[in-house]
XYZ file of C-alpha atoms in Angstrom:
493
model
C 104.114 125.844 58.674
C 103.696 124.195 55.207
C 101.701 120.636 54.993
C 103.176 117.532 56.256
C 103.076 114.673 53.616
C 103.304 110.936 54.845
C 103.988 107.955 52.809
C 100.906 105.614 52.847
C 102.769 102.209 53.895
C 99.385 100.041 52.573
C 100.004 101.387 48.921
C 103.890 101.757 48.790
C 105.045 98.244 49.641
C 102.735 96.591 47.456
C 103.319 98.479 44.290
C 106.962 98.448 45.112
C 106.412 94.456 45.346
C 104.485 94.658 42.087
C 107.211 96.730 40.140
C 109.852 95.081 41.200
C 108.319 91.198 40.612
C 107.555 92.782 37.226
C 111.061 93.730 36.698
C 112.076 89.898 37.597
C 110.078 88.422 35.516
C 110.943 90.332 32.835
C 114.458 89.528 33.389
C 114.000 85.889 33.665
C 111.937 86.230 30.023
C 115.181 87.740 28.153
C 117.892 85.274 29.722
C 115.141 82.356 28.769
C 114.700 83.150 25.292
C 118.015 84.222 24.588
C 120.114 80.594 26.535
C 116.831 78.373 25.046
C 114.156 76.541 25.943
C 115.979 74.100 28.854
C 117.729 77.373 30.370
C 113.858 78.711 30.733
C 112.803 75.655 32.270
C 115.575 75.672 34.789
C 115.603 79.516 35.285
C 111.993 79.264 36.257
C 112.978 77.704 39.596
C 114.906 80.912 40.705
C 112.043 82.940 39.118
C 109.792 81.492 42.239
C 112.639 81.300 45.249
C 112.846 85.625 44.402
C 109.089 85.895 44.246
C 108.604 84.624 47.124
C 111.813 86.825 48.889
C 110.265 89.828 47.634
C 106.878 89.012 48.731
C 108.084 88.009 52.486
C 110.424 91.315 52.036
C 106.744 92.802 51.876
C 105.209 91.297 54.189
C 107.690 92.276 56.933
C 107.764 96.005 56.266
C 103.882 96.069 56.576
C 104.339 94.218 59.961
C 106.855 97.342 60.850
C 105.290 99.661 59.227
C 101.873 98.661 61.288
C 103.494 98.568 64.668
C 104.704 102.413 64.170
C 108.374 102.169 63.305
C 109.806 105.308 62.689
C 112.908 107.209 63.601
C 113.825 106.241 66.798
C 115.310 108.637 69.748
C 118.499 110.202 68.929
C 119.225 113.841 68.265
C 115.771 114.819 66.459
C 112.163 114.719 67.889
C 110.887 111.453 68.007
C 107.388 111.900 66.541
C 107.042 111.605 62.952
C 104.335 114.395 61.785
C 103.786 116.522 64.316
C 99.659 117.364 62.899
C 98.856 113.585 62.681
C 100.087 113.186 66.296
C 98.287 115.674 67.500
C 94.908 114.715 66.150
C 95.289 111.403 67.070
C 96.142 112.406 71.001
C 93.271 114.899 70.753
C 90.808 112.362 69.936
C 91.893 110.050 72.375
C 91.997 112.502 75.262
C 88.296 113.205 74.127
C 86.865 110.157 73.713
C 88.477 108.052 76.565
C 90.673 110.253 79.136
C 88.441 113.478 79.421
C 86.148 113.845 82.075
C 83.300 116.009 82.335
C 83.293 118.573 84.702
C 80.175 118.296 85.332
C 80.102 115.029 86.647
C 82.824 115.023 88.280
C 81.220 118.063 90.440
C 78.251 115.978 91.040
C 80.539 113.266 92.092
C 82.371 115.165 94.788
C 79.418 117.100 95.877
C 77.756 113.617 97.002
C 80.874 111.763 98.174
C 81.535 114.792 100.338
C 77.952 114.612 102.117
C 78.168 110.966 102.763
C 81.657 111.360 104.042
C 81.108 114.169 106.084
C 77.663 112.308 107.671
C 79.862 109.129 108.613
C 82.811 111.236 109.534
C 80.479 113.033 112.390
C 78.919 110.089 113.547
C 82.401 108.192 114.025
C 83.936 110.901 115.915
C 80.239 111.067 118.015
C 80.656 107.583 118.751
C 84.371 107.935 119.723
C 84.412 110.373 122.314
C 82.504 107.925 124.419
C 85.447 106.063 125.685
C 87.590 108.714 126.887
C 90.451 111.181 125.885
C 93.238 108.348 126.036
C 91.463 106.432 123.266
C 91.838 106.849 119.300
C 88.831 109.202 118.063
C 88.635 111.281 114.939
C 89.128 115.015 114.737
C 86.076 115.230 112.927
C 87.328 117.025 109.420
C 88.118 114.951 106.275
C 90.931 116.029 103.589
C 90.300 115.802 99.862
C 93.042 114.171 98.092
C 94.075 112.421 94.551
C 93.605 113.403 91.201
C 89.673 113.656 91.334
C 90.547 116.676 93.300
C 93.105 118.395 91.462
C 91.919 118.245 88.298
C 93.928 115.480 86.250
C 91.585 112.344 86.841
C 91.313 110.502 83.675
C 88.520 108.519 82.813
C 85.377 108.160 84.891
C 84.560 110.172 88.468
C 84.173 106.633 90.164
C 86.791 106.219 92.372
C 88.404 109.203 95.099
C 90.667 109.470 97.672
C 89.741 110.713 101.451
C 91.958 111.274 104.366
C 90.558 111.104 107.994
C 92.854 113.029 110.388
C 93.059 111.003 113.989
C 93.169 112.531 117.165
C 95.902 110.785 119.400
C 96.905 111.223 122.883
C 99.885 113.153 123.809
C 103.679 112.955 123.668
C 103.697 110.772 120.672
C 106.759 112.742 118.765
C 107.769 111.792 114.973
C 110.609 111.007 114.342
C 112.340 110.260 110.445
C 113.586 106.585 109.781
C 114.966 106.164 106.399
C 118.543 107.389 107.358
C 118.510 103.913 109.295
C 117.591 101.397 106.599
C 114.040 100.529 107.849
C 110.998 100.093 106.225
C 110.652 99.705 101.615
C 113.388 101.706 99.288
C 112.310 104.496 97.571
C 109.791 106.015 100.354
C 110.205 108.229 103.119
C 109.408 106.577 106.617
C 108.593 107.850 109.654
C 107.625 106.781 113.240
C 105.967 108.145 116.240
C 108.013 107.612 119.104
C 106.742 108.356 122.774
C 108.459 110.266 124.411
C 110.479 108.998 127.658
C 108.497 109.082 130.612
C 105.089 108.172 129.745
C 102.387 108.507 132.453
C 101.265 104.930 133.832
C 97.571 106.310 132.840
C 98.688 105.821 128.955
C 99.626 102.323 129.235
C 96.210 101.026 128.548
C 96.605 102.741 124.995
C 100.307 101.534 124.580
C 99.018 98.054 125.187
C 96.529 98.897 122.506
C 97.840 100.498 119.976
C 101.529 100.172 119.906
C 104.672 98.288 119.548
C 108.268 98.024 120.559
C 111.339 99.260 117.920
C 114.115 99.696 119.373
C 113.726 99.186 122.661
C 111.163 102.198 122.908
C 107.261 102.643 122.177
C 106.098 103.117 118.782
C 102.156 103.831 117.380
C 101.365 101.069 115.457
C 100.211 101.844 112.228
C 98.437 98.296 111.914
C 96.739 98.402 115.412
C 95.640 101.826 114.325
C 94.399 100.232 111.004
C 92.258 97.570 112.529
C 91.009 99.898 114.873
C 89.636 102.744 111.742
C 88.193 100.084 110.112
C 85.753 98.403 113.079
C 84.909 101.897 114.169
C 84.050 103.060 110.652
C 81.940 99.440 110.708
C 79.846 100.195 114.107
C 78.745 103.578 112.412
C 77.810 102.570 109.367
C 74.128 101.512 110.578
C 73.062 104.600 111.567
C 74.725 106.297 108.688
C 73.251 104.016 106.509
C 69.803 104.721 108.004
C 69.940 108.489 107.882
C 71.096 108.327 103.932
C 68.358 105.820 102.563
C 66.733 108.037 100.880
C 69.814 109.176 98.801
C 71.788 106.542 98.425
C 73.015 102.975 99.675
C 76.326 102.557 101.547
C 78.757 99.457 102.375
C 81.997 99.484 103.782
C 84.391 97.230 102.508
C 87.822 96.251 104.640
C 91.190 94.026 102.767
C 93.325 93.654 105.446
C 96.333 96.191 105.823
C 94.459 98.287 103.467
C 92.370 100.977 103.874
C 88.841 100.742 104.049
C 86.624 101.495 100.725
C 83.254 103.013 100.885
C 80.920 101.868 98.335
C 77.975 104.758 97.424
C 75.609 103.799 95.030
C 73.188 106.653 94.501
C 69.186 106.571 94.205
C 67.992 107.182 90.713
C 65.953 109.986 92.054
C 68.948 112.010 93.876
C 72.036 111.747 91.694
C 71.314 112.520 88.364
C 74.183 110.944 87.114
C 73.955 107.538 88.331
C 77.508 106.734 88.886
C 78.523 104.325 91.623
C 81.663 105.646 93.608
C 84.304 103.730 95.680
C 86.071 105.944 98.469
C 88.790 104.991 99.835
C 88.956 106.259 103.701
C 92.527 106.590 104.927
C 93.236 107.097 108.676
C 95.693 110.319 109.034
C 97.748 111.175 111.853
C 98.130 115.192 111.836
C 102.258 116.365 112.478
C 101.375 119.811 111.368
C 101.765 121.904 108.241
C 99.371 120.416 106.764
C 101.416 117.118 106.856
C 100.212 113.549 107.739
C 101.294 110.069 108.450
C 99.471 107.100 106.585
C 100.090 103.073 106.837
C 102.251 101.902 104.324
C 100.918 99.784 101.782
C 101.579 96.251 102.282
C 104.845 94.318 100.403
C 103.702 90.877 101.624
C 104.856 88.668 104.814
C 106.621 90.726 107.245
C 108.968 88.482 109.699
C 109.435 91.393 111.968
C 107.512 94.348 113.891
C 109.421 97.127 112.383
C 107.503 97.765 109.532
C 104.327 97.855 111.205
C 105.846 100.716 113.538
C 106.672 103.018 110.250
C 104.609 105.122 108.810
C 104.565 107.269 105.422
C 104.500 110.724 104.438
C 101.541 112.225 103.046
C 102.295 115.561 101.336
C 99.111 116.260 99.398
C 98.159 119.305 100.616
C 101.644 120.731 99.445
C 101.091 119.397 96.030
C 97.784 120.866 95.863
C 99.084 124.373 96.677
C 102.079 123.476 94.266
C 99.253 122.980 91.666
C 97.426 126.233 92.467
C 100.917 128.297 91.956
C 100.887 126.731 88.558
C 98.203 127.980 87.206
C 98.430 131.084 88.353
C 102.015 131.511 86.959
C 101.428 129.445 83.603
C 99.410 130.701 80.704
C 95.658 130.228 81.048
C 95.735 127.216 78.036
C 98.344 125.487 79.676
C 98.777 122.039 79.222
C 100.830 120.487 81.756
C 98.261 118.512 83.531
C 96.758 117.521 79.271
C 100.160 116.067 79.346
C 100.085 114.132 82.609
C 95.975 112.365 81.645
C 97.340 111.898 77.858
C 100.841 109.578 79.425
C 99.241 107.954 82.455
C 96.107 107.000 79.640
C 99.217 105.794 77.631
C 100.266 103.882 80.320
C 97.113 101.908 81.346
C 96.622 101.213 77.297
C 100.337 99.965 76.771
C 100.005 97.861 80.264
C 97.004 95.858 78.770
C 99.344 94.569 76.125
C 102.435 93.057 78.612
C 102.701 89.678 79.677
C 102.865 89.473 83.670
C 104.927 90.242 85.754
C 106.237 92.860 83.887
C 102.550 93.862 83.065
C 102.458 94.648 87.183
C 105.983 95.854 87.759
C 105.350 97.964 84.376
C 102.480 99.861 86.625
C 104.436 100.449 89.935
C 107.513 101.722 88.054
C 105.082 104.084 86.355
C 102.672 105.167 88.914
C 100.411 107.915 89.313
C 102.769 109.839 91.717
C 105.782 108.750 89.474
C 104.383 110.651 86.532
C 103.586 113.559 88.289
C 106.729 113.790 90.504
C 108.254 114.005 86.974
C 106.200 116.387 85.829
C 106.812 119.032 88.507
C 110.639 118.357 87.858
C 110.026 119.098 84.529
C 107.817 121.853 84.968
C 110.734 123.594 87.359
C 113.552 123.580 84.574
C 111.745 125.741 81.624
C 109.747 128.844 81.056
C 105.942 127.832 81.889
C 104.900 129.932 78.169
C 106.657 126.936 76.729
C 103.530 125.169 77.837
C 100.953 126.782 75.983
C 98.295 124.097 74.477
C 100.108 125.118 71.112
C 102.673 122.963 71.867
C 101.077 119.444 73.484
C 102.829 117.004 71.352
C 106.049 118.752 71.894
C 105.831 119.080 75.815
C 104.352 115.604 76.068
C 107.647 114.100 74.363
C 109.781 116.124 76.664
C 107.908 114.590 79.651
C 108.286 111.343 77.788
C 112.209 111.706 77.340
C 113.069 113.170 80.806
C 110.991 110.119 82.455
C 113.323 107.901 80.275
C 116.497 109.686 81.435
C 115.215 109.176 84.884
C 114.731 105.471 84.673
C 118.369 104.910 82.829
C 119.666 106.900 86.157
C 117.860 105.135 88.034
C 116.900 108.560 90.175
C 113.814 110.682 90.688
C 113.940 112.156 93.984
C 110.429 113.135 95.569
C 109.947 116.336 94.880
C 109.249 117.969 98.246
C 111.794 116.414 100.513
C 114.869 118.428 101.116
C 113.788 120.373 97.449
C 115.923 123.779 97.752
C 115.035 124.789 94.773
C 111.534 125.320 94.897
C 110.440 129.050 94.013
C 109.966 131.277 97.282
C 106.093 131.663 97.150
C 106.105 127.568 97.516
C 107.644 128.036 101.310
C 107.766 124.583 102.435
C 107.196 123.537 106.408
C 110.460 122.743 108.636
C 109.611 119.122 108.293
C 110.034 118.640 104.559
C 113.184 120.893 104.570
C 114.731 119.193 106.972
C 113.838 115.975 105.471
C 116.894 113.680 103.792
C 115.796 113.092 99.789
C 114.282 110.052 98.563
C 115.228 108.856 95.398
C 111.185 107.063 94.119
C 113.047 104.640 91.825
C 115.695 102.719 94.449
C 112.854 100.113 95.247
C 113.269 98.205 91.847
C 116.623 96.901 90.009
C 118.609 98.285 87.040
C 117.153 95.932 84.419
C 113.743 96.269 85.293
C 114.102 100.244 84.909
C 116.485 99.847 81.987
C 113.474 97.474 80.276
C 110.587 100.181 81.750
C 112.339 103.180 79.862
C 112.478 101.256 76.582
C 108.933 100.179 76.530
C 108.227 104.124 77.751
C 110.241 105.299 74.286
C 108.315 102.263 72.082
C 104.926 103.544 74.083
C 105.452 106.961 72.283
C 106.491 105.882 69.098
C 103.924 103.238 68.249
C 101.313 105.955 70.279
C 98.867 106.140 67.288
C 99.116 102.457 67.030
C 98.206 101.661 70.351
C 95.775 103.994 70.734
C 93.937 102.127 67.326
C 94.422 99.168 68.528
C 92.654 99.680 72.029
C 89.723 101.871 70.546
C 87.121 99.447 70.482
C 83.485 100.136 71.837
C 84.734 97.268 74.967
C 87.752 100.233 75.970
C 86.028 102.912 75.803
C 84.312 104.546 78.696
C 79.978 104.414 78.650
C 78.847 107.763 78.637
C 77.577 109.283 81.887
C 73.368 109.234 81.955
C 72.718 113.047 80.830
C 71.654 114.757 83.889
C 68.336 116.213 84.594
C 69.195 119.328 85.859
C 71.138 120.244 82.409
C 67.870 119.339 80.660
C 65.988 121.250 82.581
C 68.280 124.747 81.990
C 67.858 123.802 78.226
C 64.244 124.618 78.776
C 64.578 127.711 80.538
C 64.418 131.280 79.004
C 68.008 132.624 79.138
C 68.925 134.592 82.210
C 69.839 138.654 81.382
């Protein structure tokens, strides 16, 4: 491919303003001296009103010029030089989005330990009561970006589930066929089944509530309940891991709890304080769970409180594994996913509320990467060789916009038939109705989300400028010891 040339906008409009101001006043020089000296005086006036037209003429194509305008979508590629794109997203995956692995390996290394210690002393302390009580299982479940390799940023912040143990005949049983619970998320409760034993009513009275005229697990009873056990554990946790690092447990209610870790200089060389967030799981097999739904404000009636939502993670982490098996070894589909939701946190900083907010739940995490598999699905996985980033990266760009001007983007796992046969997907999910991820919010607000997506990738460079300033960036992680150390060791045969 030959050289790209680009116009320099900062020395074009001003010598066009230049030439062209010459031109008048040249103009207005001839037509004086050849009508006399009143015609001069009077043609003078004119002489200033298209000064000052050209020079506002200038000023406004700078102002466009600066804010990225381009050609817009339509049937060509909607980045202007495909080099200077490139460099620019390079640069900003480097300096702000990457993170190193390194780091991020201590990171999960120590969160794991401190989970696992609290995990075993909360299912220790839970057996106590008896089997009809909540206890854990005693195994935690890595989830979230940190651990599939597309977190952006800095290794602070991760994502733990904490499978329950539950008494039995509790049976799940899907809901969103029947118009409870939020739009756009799959629902699900756990029913008991007719004919409970009288020796589980103390737990019913504990931990669950009526829909329907039958017995459902509560998913805020079980919420309260996580959190004060996690609480009466943390002392002796906190006891055992003094020397390494100091815990708190924080608790918002109908949230999960976070766990605050903020190492000891002289264990974790990096010095990074971590927040984990600790979500109670209830196992239905296959690797699938059941997690509270997040909160959407004051709730009149029980129902909600008796749903519960679908956690697939563990199928999206083996989806993730096929991947790079089956794609080329410098793929770039997950690139692509840190480089738009990096895109997206910039771009939010510069809305107004509340379409600053809405602008962040249309465009979430899972969003973005429910898009991504789509996309990923339709085309030949060469086609996403690291050659071609920018390229790929629009496409992701332009099939989230056709999705938001829809109005659909079904999750990707439920009732999926077309997923390829080594992805075999449990009975559950199969048999599971679709749910489309974009029926909780109204036409206009998608309609005004997909335009600021398109303007997002066009003014890309611009934004990215704009945002670059020592107070955006990302410190860099303490250098740690142990690297330091290898530097200074003779090189192993």
């Amino acid at each position: 491919a030959g050289p790209v040339y680009t116009v320099n906008l900062r020395v074009l409009w001003p010598l066009a303003t230049a030439l062209c101001t010459a031109l008048l006043c040249l103009y207005q020089a001839l037509r004086g001296g050849a009508a006399g000296e009143g015609a001069a005086e009077a043609g003078s006036v004119p002489l200033l009103k298209g000064s000052a037209l050209l020079l506002l003429g200038c000023l406004l194509a700078r102002c466009c010029g600066g804010a990225g305008g381009g050609p817009r979508p339509g049937g060509f590629r909607l980045a202007v030089s495909t080099g200077a794109q490139r460099d620019v997203l390079e640069r900003f995956y480097v300096r702000q989005l990457r993170v190193s692995p390194h780091v991020l390996g201590h990171s999960k290394a120590h969160v794991g330990r401190v989970v696992a210690e609290l995990v075993r002393a909360a299912k220790a302390q839970g057996l106590q009561p008896g089997p009809l009580a909540l206890s854990l299982r005693g195994d935690f479940v890595r989830i979230g970006s940190a651990y599939e390799q597309h977190k952006v940023r800095s290794p602070d912040c991760f994502d733990i589930l904490v499978p329950l143990r539950l008494p039995p005949h509790l049976e799940p049983q899907p809901r969103c066929a029947e118009g409870l619970g939020p739009h756009g998320a799959f629902v699900c409760g756990l029913r008991a089944r007719g004919g409970w034993p009288r020796r589980y009513r103390p737990f019913a009275e504990g931990f669950c509530v009526e829909l329907q005229g039958r017995c459902h697990l509560s998913s805020a009873l079980v919420l309260r309940w996580f959190q004060g056990h996690l609480q009466r554990c943390l002392g002796a946790v906190r006891y055992r891991l003094q020397e390494r690092c100091r815990i708190s447990l924080s608790a918002c209610q109908g949230r999960p709890p976070v766990l605050h870790i903020v190492p000891c200089s002289d264990y974790v060389c990096c010095h990074i304080s971590m927040a984990v967030r600790l979500i109670p799981a209830i196992p239905i097999g296959d690797a699938l769970y059941l997690t509270a739904l997040p909160p959407e404000g004051p709730l009149p009636t029980p129902a909600p409180e008796a749903l519960w939502g679908l956690n697939a993670s563990r199928q999206e982490q083996r989806l993730l594994s096929w991947l790079k098996e089956q794609a080329p070894a410098s793929s770039c589909h997950l690139k692509c996913l840190q480089i738009l939701k990096g895109l997206r946190d910039l771009r939010g900083q510069g809305l107004e509320e509340p379409f600053s907010s809405q602008w962040s739940r249309v465009l979430s995490s899972y969003v973005l990467k429910t898009a991504l598999f789509s996309l990923l699905m339709q085309g030949p996985l060469e086609a996403w060789d690291e050659r071609f980033l920018v390229e790929r990266l629009e496409d992701l760009v332009l099939y989230l916009r056709d999705c938001l001007r829809k109005q659909v983007l079904m999750h990707f796992f439920l009732g999926n038939t077309s997923l390829p046969e080594a992805m075999a997907l449990p009975r559950f999910l199969k048999e599971a109705a679709p749910v489309n991820l974009l029926a909780a919010f109204d036409g206009l607000m998608l309609d005004l989300t997909a335009f600021q997506l398109i303007n997002t990738w066009i003014q890309a460079p611009h934004i990215i400028r704009m945002y670059s300033s020592p107070r955006y960036l990302r410190p860099m992680p303490t250098p740690c010891r142990h690297v330091t150390e290898a530097k200074h060791e003779p090189p192993s045969e």
